[in-house]
mmCIF file of C-alpha atoms and ligand atoms in Angstrom:
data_model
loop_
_atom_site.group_PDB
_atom_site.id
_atom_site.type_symbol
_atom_site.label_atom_id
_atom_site.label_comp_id
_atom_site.label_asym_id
_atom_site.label_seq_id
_atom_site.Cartn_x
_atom_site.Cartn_y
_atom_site.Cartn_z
ATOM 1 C CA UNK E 88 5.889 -15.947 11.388
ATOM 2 C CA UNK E 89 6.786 -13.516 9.321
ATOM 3 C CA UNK E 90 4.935 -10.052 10.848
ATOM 4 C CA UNK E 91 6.682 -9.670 14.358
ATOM 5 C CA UNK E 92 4.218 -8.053 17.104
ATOM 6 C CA UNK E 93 6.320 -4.880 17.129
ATOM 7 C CA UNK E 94 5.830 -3.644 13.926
ATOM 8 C CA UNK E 95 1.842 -4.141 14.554
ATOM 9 C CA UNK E 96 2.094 -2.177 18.107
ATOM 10 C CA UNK E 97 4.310 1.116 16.431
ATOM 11 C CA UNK E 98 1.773 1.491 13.369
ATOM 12 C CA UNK E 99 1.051 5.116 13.995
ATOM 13 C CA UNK E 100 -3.165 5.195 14.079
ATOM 14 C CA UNK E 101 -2.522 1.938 16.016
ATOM 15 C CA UNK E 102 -0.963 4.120 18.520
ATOM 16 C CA UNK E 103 -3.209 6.763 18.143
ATOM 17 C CA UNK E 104 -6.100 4.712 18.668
ATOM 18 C CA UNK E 105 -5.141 3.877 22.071
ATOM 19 C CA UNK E 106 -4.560 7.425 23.047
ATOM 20 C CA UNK E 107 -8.270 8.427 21.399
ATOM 21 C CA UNK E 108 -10.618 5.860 21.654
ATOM 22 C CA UNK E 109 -11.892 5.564 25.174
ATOM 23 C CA UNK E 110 -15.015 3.710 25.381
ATOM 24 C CA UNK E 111 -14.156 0.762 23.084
ATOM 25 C CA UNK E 112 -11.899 -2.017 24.360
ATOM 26 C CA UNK E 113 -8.972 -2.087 21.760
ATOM 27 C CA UNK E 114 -7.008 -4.942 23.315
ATOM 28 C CA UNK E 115 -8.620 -7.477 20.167
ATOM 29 C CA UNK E 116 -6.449 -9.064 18.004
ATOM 30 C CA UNK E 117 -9.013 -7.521 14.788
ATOM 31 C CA UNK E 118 -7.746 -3.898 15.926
ATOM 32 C CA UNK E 119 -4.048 -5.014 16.089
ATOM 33 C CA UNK E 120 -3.516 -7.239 13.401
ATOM 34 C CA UNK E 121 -5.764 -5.110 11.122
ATOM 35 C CA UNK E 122 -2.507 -4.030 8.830
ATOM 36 C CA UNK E 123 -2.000 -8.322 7.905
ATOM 37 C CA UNK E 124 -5.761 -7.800 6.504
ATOM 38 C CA UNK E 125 -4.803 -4.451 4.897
ATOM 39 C CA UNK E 126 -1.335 -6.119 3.439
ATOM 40 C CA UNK E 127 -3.544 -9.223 1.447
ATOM 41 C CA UNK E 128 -5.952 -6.826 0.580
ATOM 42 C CA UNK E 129 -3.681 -4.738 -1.555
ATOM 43 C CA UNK E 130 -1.126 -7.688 -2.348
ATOM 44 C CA UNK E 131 -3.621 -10.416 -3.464
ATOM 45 C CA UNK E 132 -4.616 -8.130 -6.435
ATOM 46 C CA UNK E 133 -0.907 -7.801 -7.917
ATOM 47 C CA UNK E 134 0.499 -9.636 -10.914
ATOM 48 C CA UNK E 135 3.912 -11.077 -11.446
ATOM 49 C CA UNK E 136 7.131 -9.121 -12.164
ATOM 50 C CA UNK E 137 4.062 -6.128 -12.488
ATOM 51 C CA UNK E 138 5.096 -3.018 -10.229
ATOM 52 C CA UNK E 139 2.389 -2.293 -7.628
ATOM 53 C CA UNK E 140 1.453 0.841 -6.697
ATOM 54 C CA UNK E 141 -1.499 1.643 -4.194
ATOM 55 C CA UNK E 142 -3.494 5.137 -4.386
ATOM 56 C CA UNK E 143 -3.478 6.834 -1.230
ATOM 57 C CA UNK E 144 -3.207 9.942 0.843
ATOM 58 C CA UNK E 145 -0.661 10.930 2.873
ATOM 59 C CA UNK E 146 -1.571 9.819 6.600
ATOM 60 C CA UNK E 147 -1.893 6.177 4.734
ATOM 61 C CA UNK E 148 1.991 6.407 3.659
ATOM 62 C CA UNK E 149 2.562 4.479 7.145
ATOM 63 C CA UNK E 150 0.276 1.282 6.321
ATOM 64 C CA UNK E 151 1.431 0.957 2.659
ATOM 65 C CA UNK E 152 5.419 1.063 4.245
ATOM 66 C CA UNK E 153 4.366 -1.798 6.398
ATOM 67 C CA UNK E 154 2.788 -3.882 4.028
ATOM 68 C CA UNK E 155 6.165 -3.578 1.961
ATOM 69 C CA UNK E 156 7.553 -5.083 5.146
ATOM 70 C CA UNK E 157 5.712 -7.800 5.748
ATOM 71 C CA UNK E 158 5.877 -8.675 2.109
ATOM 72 C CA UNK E 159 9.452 -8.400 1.477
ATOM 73 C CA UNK E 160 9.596 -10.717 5.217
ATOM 74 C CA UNK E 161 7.349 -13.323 3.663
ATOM 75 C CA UNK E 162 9.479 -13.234 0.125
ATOM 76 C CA UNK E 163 12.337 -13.575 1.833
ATOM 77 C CA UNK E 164 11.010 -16.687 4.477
ATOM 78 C CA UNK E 165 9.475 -18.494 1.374
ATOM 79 C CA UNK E 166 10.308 -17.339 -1.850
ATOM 80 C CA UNK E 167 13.655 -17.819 -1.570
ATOM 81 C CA UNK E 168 15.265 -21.253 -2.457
ATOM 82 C CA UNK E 169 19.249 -21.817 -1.843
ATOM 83 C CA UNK E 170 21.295 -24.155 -4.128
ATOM 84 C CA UNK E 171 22.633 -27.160 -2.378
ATOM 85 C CA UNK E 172 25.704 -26.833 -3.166
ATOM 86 C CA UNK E 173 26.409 -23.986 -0.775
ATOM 87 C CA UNK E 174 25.909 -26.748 2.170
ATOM 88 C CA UNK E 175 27.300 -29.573 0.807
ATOM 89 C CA UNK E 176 30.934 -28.627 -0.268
ATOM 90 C CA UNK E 177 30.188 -28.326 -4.011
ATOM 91 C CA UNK E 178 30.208 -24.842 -3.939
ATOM 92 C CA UNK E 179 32.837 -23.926 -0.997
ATOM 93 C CA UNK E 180 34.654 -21.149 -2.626
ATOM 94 C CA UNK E 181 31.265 -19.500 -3.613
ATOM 95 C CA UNK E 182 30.214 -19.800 -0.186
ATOM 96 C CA UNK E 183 32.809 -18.431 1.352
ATOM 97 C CA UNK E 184 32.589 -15.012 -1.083
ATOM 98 C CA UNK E 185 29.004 -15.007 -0.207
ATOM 99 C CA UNK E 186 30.112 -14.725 3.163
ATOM 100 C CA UNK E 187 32.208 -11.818 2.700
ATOM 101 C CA UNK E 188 29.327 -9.656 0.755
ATOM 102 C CA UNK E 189 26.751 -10.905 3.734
ATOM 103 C CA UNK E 190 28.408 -11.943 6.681
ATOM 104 C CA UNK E 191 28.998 -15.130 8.275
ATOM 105 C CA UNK E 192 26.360 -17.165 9.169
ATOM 106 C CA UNK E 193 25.915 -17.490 13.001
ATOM 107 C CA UNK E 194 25.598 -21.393 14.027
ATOM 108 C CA UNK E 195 22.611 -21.927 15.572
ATOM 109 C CA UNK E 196 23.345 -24.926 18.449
ATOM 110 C CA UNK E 197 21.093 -28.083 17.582
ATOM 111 C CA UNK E 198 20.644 -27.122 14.175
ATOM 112 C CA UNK E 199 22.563 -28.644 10.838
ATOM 113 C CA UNK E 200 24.491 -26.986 8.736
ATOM 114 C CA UNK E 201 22.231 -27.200 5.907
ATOM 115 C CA UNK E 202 19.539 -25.066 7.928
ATOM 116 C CA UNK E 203 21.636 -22.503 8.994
ATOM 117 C CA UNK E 204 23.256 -21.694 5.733
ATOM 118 C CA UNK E 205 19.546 -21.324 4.142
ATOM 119 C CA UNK E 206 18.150 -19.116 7.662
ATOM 120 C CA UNK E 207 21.253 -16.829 7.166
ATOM 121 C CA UNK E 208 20.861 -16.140 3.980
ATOM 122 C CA UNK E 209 16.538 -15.805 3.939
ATOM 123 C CA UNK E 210 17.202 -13.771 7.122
ATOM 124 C CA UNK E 211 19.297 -11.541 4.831
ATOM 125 C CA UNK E 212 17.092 -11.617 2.397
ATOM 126 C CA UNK E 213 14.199 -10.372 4.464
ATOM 127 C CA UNK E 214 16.304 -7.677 5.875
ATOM 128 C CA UNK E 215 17.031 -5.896 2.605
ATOM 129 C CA UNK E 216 14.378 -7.344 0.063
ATOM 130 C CA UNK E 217 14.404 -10.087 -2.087
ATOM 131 C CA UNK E 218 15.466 -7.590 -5.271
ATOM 132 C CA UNK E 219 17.990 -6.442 -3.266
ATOM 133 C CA UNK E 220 19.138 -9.417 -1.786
ATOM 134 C CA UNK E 221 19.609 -11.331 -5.340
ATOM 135 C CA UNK E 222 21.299 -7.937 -6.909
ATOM 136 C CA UNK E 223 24.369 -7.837 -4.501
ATOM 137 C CA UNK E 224 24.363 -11.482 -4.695
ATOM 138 C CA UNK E 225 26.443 -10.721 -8.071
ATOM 139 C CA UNK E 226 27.841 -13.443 -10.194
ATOM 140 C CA UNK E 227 26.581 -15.969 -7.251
ATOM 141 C CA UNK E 228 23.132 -15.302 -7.830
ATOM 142 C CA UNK E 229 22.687 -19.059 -9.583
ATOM 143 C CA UNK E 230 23.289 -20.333 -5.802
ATOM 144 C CA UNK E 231 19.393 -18.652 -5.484
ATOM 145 C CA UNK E 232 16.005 -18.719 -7.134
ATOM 146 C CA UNK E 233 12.979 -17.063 -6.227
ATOM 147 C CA UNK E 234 10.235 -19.431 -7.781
ATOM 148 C CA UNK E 235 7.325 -17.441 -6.910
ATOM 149 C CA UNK E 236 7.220 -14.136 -5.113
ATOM 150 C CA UNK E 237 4.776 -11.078 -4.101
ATOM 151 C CA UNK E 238 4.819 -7.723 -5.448
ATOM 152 C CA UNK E 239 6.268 -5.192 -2.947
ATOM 153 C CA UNK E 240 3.712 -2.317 -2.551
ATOM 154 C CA UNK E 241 4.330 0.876 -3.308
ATOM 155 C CA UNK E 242 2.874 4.193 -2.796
ATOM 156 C CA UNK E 243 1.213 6.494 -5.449
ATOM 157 C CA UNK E 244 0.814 9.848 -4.481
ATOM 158 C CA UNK E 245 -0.760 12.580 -6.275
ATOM 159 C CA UNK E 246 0.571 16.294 -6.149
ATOM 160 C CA UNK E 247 -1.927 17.087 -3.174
ATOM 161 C CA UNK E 248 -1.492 13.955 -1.042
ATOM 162 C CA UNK E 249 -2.881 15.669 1.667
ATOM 163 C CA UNK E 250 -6.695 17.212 1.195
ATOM 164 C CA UNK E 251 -8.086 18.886 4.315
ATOM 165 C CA UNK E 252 -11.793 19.088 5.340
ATOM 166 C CA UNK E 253 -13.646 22.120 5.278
ATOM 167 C CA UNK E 254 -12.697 22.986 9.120
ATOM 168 C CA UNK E 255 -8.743 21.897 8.268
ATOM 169 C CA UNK E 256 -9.013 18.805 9.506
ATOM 170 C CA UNK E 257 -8.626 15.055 8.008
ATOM 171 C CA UNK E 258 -11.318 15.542 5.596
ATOM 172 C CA UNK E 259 -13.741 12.532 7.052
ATOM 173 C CA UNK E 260 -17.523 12.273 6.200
ATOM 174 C CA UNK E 261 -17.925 11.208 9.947
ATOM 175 C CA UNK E 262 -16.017 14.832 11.104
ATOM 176 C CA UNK E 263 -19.029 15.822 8.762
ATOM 177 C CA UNK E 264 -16.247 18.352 7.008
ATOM 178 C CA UNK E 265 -16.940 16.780 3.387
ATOM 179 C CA UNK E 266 -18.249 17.620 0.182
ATOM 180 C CA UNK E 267 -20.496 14.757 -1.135
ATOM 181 C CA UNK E 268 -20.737 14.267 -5.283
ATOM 182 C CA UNK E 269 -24.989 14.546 -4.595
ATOM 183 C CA UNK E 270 -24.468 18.238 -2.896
ATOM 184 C CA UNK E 271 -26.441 21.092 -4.857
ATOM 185 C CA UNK E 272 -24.305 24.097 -5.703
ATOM 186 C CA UNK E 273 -26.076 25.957 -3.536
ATOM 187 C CA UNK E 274 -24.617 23.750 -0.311
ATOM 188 C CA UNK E 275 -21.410 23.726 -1.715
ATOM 189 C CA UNK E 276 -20.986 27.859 -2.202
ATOM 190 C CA UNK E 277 -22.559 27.788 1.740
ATOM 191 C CA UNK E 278 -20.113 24.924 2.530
ATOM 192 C CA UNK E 279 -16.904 26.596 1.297
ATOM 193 C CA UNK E 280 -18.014 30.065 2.409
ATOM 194 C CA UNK E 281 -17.000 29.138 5.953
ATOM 195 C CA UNK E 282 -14.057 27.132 5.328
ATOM 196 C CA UNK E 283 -11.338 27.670 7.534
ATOM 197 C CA UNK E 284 -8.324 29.656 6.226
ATOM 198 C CA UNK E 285 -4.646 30.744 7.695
ATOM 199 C CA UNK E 286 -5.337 31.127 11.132
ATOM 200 C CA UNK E 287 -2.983 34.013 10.804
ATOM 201 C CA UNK E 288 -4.745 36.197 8.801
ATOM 202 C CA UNK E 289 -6.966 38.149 11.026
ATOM 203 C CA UNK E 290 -7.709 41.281 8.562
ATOM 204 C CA UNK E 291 -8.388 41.735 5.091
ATOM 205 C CA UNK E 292 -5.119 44.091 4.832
ATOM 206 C CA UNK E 293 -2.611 40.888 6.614
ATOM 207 C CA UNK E 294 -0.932 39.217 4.220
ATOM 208 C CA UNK E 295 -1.547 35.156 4.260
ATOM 209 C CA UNK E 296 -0.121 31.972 3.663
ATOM 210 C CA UNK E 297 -1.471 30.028 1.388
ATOM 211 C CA UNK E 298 0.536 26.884 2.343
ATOM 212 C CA UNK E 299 -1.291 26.697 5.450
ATOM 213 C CA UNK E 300 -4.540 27.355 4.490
ATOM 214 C CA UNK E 301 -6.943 24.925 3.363
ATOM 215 C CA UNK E 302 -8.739 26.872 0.912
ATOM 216 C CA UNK E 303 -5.326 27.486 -1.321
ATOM 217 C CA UNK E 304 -5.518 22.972 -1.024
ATOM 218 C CA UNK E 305 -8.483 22.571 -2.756
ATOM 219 C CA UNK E 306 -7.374 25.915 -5.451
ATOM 220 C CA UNK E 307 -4.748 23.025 -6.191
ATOM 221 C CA UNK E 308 -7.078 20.178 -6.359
ATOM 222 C CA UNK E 309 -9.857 22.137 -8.863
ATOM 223 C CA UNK E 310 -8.713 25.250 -9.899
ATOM 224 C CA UNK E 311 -6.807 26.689 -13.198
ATOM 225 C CA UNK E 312 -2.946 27.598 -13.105
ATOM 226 C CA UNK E 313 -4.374 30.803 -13.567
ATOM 227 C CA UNK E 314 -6.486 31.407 -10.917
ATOM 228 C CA UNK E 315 -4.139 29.112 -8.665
ATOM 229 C CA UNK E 316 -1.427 32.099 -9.060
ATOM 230 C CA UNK E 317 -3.815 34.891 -8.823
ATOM 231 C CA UNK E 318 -4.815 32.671 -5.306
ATOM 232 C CA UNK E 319 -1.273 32.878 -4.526
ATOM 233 C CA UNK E 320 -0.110 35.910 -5.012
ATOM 234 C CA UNK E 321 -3.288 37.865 -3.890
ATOM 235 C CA UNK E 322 -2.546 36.304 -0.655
ATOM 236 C CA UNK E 323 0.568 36.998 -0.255
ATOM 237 C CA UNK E 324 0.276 40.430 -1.044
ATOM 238 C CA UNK E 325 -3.142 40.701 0.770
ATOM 239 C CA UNK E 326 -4.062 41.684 -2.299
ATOM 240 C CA UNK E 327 -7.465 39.980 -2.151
ATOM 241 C CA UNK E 328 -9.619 38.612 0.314
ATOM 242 C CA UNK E 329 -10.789 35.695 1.593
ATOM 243 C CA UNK E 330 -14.304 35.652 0.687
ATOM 244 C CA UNK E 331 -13.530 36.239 -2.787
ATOM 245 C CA UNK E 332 -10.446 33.534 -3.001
ATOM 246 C CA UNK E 333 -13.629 31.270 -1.870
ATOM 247 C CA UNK E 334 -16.265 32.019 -4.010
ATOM 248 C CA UNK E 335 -13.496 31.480 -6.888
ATOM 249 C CA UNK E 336 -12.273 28.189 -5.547
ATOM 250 C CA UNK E 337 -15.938 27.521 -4.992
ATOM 251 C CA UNK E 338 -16.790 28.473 -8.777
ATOM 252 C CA UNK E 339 -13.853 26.217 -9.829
ATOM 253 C CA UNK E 340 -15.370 23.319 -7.816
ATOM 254 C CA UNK E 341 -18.683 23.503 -9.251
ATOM 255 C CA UNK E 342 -17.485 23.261 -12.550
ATOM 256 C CA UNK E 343 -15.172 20.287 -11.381
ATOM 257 C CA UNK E 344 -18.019 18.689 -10.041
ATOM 258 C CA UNK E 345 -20.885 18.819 -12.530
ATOM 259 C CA UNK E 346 -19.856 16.030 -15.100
ATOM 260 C CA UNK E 347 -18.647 13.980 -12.235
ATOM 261 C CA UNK E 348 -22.233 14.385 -10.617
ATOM 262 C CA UNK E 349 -24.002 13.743 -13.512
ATOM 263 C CA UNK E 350 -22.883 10.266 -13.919
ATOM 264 C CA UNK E 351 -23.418 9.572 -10.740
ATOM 265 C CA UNK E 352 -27.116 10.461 -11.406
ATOM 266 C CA UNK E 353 -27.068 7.868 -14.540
ATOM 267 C CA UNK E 354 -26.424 5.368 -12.474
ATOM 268 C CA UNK E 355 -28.426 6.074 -9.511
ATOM 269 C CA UNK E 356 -31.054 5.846 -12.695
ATOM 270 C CA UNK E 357 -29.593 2.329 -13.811
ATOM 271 C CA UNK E 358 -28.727 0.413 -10.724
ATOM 272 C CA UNK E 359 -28.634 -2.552 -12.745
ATOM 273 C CA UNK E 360 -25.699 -1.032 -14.665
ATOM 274 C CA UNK E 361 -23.853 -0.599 -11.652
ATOM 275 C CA UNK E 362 -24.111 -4.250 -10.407
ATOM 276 C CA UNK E 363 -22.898 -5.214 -13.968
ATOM 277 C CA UNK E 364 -19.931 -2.718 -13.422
ATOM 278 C CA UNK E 365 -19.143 -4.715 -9.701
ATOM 279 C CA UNK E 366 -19.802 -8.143 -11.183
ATOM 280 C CA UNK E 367 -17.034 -7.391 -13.709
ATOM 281 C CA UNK E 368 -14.653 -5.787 -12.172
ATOM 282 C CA UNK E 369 -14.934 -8.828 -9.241
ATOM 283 C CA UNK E 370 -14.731 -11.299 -11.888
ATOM 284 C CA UNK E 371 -11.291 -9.912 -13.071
ATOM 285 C CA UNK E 372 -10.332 -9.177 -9.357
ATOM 286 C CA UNK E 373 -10.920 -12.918 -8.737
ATOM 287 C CA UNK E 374 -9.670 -13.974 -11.609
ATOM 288 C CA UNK E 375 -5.723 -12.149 -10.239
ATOM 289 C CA UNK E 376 -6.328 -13.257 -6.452
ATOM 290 C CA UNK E 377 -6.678 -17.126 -7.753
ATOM 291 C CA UNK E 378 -3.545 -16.688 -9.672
ATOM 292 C CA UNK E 379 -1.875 -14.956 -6.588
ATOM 293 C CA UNK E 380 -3.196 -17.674 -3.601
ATOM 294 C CA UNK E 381 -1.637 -19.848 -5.926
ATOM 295 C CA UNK E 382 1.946 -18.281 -5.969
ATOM 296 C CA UNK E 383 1.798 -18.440 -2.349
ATOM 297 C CA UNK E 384 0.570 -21.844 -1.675
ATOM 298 C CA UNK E 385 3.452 -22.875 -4.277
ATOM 299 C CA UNK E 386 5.775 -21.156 -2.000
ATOM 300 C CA UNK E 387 4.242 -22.187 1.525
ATOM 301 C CA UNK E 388 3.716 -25.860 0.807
ATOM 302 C CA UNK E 389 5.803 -26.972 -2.699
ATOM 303 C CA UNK E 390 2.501 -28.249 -4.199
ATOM 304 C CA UNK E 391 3.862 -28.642 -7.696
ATOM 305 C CA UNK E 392 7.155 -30.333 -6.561
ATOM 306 C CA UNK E 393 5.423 -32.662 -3.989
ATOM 307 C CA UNK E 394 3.093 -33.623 -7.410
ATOM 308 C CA UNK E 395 5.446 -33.858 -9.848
ATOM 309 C CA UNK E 396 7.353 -36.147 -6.756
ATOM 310 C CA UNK E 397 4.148 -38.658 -6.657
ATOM 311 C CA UNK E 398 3.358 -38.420 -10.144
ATOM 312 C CA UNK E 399 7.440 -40.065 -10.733
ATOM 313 C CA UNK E 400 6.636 -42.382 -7.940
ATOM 314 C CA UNK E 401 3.470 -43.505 -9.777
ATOM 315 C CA UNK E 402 5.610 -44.020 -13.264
ATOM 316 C CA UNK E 403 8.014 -45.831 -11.153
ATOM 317 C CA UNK E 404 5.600 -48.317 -9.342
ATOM 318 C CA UNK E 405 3.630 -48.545 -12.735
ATOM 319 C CA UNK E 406 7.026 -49.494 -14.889
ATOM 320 C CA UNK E 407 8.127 -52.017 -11.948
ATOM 321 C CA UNK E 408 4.299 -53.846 -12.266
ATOM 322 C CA UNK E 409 4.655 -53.920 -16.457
HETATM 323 S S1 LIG T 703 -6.647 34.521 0.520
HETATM 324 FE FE1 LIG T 703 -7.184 32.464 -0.043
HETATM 325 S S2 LIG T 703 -5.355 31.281 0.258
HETATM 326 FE FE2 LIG T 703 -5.088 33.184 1.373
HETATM 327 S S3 LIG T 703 -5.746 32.728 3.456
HETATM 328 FE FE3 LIG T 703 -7.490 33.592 2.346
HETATM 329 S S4 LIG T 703 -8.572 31.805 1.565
HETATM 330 FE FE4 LIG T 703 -6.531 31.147 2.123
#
């Protein structure tokens, strides 16, 4: 209802999928729909009026954009309540401003009134985001409440959003183009030693370009501001060579690495530490997903108003019996 098919099919790896993947039948509704999983995976863990922000790399830009989507299309299909009195006549005048900021509402044959004023305006809602929506809404915005709502993801990028394997590919552990925390320094001075670097530089006397080159990616990711300019501007002005901008990128790693490997060796030596570290963190987790499955059943379905609806009707029958 509120993800159309379209904006499954255009998902970029969607699409790339198809063109790739040969000998697996795709046509399955867990390969297509896989970004509605994605979207209450990230959104089930956010908090209320708390900004959302998922950590990801670049090619994942694409996914986060279309959870935003399909959560500003469910905020604005169910979070979005319309006063009354914009059907009924009470509020006319403010109706008919609202129609000049939004448009006018298209009538919809064999529906009322009532329903079409409250489609146009979720519809416009949808379009531009419920934050959106309720800011131009202006001095009218007590004609609309949003009793419960979902965060809108949003991205958080580092300054390398992009880190290439060792071959200057994605960096995948199934390309086998990775550096695992467990590797010995020894693998990883043999590893980087025949990384890929500008294609362009053929000879020790070209000049490079470090913007292309993979290498001059991870300088960023582990390296000093010192050695990153030396990296830099020894390329530029073929001023060093490859091997050595390596072995220093390599040196810089290692160095990165070693605290970073040594816990993981403390609790490869206290697995029961580790399943005391999941079983918190899933307690909290749980703990925000109840809180946000309620939000959205409140929207969906009106729980508390359908209670607090019987629980009158129960006063009432009880008062009529006394
Ligand atoms: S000098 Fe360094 S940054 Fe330049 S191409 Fe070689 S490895 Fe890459």
């Amino acid at each position: 209802m509120v993800t159309p098919l379209s904006w499954l099919e255009r998902v970029p790896t969607y699409k790339e999928a198809f063109e790739n993947v040969k000998d697996k039948d795709l046509h399955t509704y867990g390969f297509l729909g896989y970004p509605c999983l994605q979207t209450a995976d990230i959104v089930i863990y956010s908090e209320q009026a708390v900004p959302l922000f998922v950590p990801v790399g670049e090619d994942q830009v694409s996914h986060v954009e279309l959870s935003r989507e399909i959560v500003r299309s469910f905020n604005g299909h169910f979070c979005l309540v319309v006063s009354e009195a914009l059907w009924d006549g009470a509020a006319a005048d403010d109706y008919r401003a609202l129609q000049e900021i939004f448009g006018t509402a298209p009538g919809l044959r064999d529906e009322s009134f009532a329903t079409n004023v409250q489609r146009f305006f979720k519809l416009r809602a949808r379009e531009m985001g419920i934050e959106n929506f309720l800011e131009k809404t202006g001095k009218y915005s007590k004609h609309f409440s949003r009793p419960s709502a979902l965060s809108e993801p949003g991205v958080m990028l580092t300054k390398t959003p992009r880190i290439p394997g060792l071959d200057g590919r994605k960096m995948s552990k199934s390309y086998g183009n990775a550096i695992t925390l467990s590797e010995s320094d020894d693998d990883i001075r043999k590893k980087t030693k025949v990384m890929v670097t500008d294609p362009a530089r053929k000879r020790r006397s070209d000049p490079g370009n470090p913007d292309v080159c993979p290498v001059y990616d991870w300088h960023k990711l582990f390296s000093t501001p010192d050695t990153l300019q030396w990296a830099a501007e020894g390329c530029r002005t073929a001023g060093i060579g490859c091997i050595e901008c390596k072995a220093k990128m390599a040196d810089h790693l290692i160095t990165w690495i070693a605290p970073v490997r040594e816990r993981r060796l403390q609790y490869e030596k206290h697995p029961a530490r580790v399943l005391e570290v999941i079983d918190d963190g899933s307690q909290r987790a749980r703990r925000v997903a109840q809180q946000t499955i309620g939000r959205v059943r409140e929207a969906v379905f009106g729980w508390e108003k359908k209670r607090t609806e019987i629980r009158n009707s129960t006063t009432e029958i009880h008062d009529t019996h006394d």
